[in-house]
XYZ file of N, CA and C in Angstrom:
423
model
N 1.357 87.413 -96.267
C 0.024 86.875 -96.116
C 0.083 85.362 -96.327
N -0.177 84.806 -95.493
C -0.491 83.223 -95.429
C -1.407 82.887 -97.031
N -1.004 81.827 -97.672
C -1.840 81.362 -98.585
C -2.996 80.612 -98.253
N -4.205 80.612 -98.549
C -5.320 79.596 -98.235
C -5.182 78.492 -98.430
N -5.755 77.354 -98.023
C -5.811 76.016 -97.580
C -6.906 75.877 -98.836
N -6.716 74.736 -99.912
C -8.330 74.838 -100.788
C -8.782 73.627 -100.974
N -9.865 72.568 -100.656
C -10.145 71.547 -101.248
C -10.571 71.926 -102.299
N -10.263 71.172 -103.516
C -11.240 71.297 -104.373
C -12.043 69.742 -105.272
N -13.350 70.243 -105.026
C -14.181 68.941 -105.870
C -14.046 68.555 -106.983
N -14.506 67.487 -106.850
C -13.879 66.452 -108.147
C -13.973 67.272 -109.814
N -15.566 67.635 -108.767
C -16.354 68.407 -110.643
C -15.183 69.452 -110.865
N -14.397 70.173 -110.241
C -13.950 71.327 -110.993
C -12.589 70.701 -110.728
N -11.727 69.717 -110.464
C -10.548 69.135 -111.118
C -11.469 68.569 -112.769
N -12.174 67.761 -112.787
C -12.498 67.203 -114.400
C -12.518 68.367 -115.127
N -13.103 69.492 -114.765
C -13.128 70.517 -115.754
C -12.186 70.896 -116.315
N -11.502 70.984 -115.266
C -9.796 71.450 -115.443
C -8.680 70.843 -115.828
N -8.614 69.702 -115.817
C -7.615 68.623 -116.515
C -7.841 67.532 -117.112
N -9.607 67.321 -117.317
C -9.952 66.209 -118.438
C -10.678 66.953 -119.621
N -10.837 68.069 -119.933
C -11.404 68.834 -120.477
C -10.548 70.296 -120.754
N -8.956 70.015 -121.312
C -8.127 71.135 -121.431
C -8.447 71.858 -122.141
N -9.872 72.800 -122.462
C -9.918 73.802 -123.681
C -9.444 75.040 -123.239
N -8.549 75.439 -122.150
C -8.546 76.430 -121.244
C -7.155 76.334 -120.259
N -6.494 76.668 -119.926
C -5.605 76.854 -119.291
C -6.279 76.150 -117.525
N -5.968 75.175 -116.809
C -6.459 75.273 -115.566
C -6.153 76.180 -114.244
N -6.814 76.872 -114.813
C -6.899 77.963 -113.878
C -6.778 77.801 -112.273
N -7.494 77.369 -111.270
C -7.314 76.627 -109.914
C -6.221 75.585 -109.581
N -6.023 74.696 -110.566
C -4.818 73.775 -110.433
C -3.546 74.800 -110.678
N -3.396 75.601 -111.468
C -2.419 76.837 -112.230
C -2.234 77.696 -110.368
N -3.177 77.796 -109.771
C -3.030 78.712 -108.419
C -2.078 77.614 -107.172
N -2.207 76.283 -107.407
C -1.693 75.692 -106.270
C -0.029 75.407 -107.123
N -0.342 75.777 -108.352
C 0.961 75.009 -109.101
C 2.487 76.142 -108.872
N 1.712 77.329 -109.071
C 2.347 78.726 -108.515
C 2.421 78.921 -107.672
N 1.916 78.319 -106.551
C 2.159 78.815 -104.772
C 1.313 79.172 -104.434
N 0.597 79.547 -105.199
C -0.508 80.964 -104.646
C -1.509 80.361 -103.676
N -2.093 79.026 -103.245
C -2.742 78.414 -102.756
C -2.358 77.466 -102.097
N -2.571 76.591 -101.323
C -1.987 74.942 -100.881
C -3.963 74.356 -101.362
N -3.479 73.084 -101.265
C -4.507 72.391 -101.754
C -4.109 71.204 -101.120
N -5.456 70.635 -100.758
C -5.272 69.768 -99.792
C -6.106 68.279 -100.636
N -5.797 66.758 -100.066
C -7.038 66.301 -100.850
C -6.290 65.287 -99.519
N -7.669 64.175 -99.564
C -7.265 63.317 -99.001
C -7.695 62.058 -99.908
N -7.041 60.721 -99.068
C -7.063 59.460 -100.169
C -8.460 58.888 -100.906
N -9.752 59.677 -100.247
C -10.928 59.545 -100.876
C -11.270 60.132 -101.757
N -10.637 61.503 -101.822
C -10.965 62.327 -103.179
C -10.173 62.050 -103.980
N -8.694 61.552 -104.149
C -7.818 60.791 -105.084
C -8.457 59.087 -105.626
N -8.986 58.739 -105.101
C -9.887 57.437 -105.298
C -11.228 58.411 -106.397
N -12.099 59.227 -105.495
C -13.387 59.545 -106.731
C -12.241 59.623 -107.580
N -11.878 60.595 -107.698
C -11.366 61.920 -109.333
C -11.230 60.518 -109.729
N -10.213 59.782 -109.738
C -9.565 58.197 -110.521
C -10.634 57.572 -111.384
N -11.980 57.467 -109.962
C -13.088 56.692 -110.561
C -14.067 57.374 -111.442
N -14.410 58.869 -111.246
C -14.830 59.341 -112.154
C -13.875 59.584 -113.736
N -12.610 60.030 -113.711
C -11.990 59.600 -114.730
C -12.554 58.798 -115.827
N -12.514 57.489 -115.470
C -13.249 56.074 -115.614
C -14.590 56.005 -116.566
N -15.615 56.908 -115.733
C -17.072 57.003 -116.247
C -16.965 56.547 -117.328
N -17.337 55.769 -117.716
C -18.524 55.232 -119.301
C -19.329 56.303 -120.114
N -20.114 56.945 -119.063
C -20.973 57.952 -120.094
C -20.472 59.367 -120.057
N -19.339 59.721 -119.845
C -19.012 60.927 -119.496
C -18.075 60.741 -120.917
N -17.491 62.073 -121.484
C -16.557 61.664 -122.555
C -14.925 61.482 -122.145
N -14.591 62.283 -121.265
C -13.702 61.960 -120.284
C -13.391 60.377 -119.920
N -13.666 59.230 -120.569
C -13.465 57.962 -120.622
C -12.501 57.780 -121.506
N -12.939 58.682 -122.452
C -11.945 58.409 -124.037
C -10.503 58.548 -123.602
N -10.289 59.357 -122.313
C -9.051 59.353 -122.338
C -8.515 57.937 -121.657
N -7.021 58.341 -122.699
C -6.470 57.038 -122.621
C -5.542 56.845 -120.543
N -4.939 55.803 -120.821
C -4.551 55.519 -119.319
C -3.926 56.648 -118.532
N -2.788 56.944 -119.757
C -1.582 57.582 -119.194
C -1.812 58.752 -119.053
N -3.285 59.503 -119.858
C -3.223 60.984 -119.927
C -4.207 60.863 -118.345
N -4.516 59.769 -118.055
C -5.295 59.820 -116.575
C -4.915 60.272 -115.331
N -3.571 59.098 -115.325
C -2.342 59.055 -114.747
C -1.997 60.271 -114.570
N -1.460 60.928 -115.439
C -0.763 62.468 -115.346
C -2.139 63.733 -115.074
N -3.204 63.543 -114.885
C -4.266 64.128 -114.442
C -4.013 64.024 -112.858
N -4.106 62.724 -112.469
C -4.215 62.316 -110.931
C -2.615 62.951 -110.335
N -1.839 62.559 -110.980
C -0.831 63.309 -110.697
C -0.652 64.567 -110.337
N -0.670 64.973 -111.112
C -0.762 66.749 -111.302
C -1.433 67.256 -110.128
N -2.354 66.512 -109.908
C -3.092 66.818 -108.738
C -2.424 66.646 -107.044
N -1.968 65.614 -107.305
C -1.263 64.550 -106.470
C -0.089 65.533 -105.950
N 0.241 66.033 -107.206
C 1.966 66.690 -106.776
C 1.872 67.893 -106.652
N 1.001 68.361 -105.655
C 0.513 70.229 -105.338
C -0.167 69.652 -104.338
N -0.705 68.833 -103.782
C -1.367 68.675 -102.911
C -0.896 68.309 -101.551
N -0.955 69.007 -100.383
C -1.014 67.993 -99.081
C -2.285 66.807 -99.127
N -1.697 65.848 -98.585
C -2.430 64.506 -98.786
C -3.249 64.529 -96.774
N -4.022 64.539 -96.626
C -4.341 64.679 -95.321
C -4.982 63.180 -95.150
N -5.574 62.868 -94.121
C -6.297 61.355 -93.607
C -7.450 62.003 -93.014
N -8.537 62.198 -92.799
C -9.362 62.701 -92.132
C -9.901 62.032 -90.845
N -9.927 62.490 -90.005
C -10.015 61.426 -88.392
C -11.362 61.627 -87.985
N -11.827 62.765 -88.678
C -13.230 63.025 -88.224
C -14.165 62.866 -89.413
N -15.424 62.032 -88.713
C -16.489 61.786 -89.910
C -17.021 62.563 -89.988
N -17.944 63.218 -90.982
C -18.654 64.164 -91.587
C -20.471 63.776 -92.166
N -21.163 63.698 -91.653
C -22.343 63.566 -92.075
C -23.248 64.855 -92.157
N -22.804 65.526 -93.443
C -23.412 67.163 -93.468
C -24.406 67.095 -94.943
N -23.510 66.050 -95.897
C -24.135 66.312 -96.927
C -24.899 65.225 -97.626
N -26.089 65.288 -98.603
C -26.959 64.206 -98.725
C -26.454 62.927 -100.043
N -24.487 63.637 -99.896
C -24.008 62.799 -100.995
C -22.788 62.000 -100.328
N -22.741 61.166 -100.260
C -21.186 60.646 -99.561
C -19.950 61.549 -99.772
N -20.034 61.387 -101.480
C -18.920 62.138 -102.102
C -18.399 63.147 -101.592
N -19.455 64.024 -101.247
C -19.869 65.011 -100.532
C -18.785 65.647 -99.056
N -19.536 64.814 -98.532
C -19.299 64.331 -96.777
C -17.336 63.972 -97.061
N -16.602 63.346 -98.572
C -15.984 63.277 -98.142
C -14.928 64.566 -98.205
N -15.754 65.298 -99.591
C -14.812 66.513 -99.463
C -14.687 67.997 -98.234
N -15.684 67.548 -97.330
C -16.420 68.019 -95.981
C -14.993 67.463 -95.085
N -14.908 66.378 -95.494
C -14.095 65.289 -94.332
C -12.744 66.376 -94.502
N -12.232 65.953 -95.569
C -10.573 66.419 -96.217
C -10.939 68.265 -95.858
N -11.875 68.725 -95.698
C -11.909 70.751 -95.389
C -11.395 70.738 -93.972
N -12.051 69.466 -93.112
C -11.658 69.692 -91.736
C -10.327 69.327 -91.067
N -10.569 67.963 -91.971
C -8.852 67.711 -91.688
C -7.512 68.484 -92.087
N -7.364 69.212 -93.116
C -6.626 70.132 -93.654
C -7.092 71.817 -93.023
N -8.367 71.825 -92.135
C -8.233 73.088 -91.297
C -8.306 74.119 -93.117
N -8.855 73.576 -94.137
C -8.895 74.223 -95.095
C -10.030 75.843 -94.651
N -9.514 76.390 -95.887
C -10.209 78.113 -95.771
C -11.481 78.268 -96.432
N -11.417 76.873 -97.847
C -12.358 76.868 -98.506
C -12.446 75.734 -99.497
N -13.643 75.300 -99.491
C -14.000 74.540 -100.699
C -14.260 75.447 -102.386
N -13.532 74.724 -102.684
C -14.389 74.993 -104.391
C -14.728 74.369 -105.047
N -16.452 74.328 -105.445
C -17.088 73.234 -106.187
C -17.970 73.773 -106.940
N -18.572 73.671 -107.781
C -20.083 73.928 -108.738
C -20.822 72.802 -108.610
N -20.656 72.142 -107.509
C -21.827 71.043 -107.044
C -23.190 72.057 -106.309
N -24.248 72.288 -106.289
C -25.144 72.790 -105.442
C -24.954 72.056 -104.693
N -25.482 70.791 -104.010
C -25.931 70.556 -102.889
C -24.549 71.075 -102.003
N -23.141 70.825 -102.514
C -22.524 70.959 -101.348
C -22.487 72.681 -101.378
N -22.308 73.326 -102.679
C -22.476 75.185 -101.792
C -23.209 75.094 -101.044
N -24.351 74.568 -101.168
C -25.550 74.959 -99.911
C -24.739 74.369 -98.508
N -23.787 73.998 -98.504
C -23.000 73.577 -97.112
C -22.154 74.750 -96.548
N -22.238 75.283 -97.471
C -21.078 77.124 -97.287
C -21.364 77.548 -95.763
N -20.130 77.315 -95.029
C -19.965 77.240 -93.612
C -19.815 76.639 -92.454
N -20.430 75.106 -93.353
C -20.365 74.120 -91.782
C -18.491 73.916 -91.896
N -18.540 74.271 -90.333
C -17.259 73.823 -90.085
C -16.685 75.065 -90.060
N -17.011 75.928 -90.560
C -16.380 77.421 -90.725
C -15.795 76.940 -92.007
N -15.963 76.626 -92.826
C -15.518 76.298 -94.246
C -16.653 77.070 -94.907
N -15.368 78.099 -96.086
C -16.522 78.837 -97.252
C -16.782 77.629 -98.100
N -17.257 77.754 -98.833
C -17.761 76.925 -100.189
C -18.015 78.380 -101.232
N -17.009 78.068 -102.204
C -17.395 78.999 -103.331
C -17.520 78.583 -105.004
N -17.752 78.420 -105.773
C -17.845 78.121 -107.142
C -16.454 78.375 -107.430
N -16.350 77.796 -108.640
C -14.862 77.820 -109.193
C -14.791 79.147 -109.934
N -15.847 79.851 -110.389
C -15.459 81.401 -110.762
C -15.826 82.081 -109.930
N -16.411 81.963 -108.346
C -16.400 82.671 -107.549
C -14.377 82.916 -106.908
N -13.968 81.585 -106.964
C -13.196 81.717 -106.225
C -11.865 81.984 -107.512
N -12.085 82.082 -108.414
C -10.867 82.784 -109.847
C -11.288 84.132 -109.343
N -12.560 84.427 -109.592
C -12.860 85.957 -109.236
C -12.036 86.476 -107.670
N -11.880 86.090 -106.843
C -10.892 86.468 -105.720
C -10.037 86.483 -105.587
N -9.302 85.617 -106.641
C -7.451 85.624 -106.772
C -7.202 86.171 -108.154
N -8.034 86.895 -108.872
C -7.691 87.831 -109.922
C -6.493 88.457 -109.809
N -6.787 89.332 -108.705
C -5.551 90.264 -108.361
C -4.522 89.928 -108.125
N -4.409 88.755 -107.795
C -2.952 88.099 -107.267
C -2.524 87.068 -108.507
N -2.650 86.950 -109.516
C -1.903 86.461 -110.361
C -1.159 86.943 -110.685
């Protein structure tokens, strides 16, 4: 069985590697094979800049534990360029993780953003929550 193609949004990388109370579960699926994961150079730019945030506590971290966040990410990922623009969602951010689903021919997004689930399909792209989509690869761990 072919593995799925997965973007995943910024919000559920921070959960998962600036906020370690938990094993990262979704990053843990591309790290094992079990997935490919795709990002392109705009979603490696947010995650960086949200990193960053001021009011988030995720600031406190220091450089290097950033570094090895973006990494981690970096080094499981196909890096795609997206050739086609995307104007689907009412967030840029949005539009760009829309951009990187099409260019990577991805199977699915995973985010706990609402506005973009409510996108679940354009493009033939699912959009599922990050425990929608743990809940589907249960079995295959």
């Amino acid at each position: 069985m072919p593995r799925p193609t997965v973007v995943f949004d910024t919000n559920v990388l921070v959960a998962e590697l600036a906020f370690p109370e938990e094993p990262p579960a979704c990053v843990s699926l591309a790290e094992s094979g079990r997935v490919e994961v795709a990002v392109s150079p705009a979603l490696v730019r947010e995650f960086a800049a949200v990193l960053r945030y001021d009011h988030l506590p995720i600031s406190a971290l220091d450089p290097e534990r950033r570094a090895e966040a973006i990494e981690r990410v970096v080094g499981v990922a196909r890096v795609v360029e997206p050739a086609v623009r995307v104007r689907a969602a009412r967030d840029a951010d949005d539009d760009a993780v829309l951009e990187c689903a099409v260019a990577s021919a991805a199977d699915v997004i995973v985010s706990d953003d609402f506005h973009l689930r409510n996108l679940d399909g354009i493009a033939g792209v699912r959009v599922l929550t990050r425990e929608a989509f743990l809940d589907c690869h249960a079995d295959h761990s």
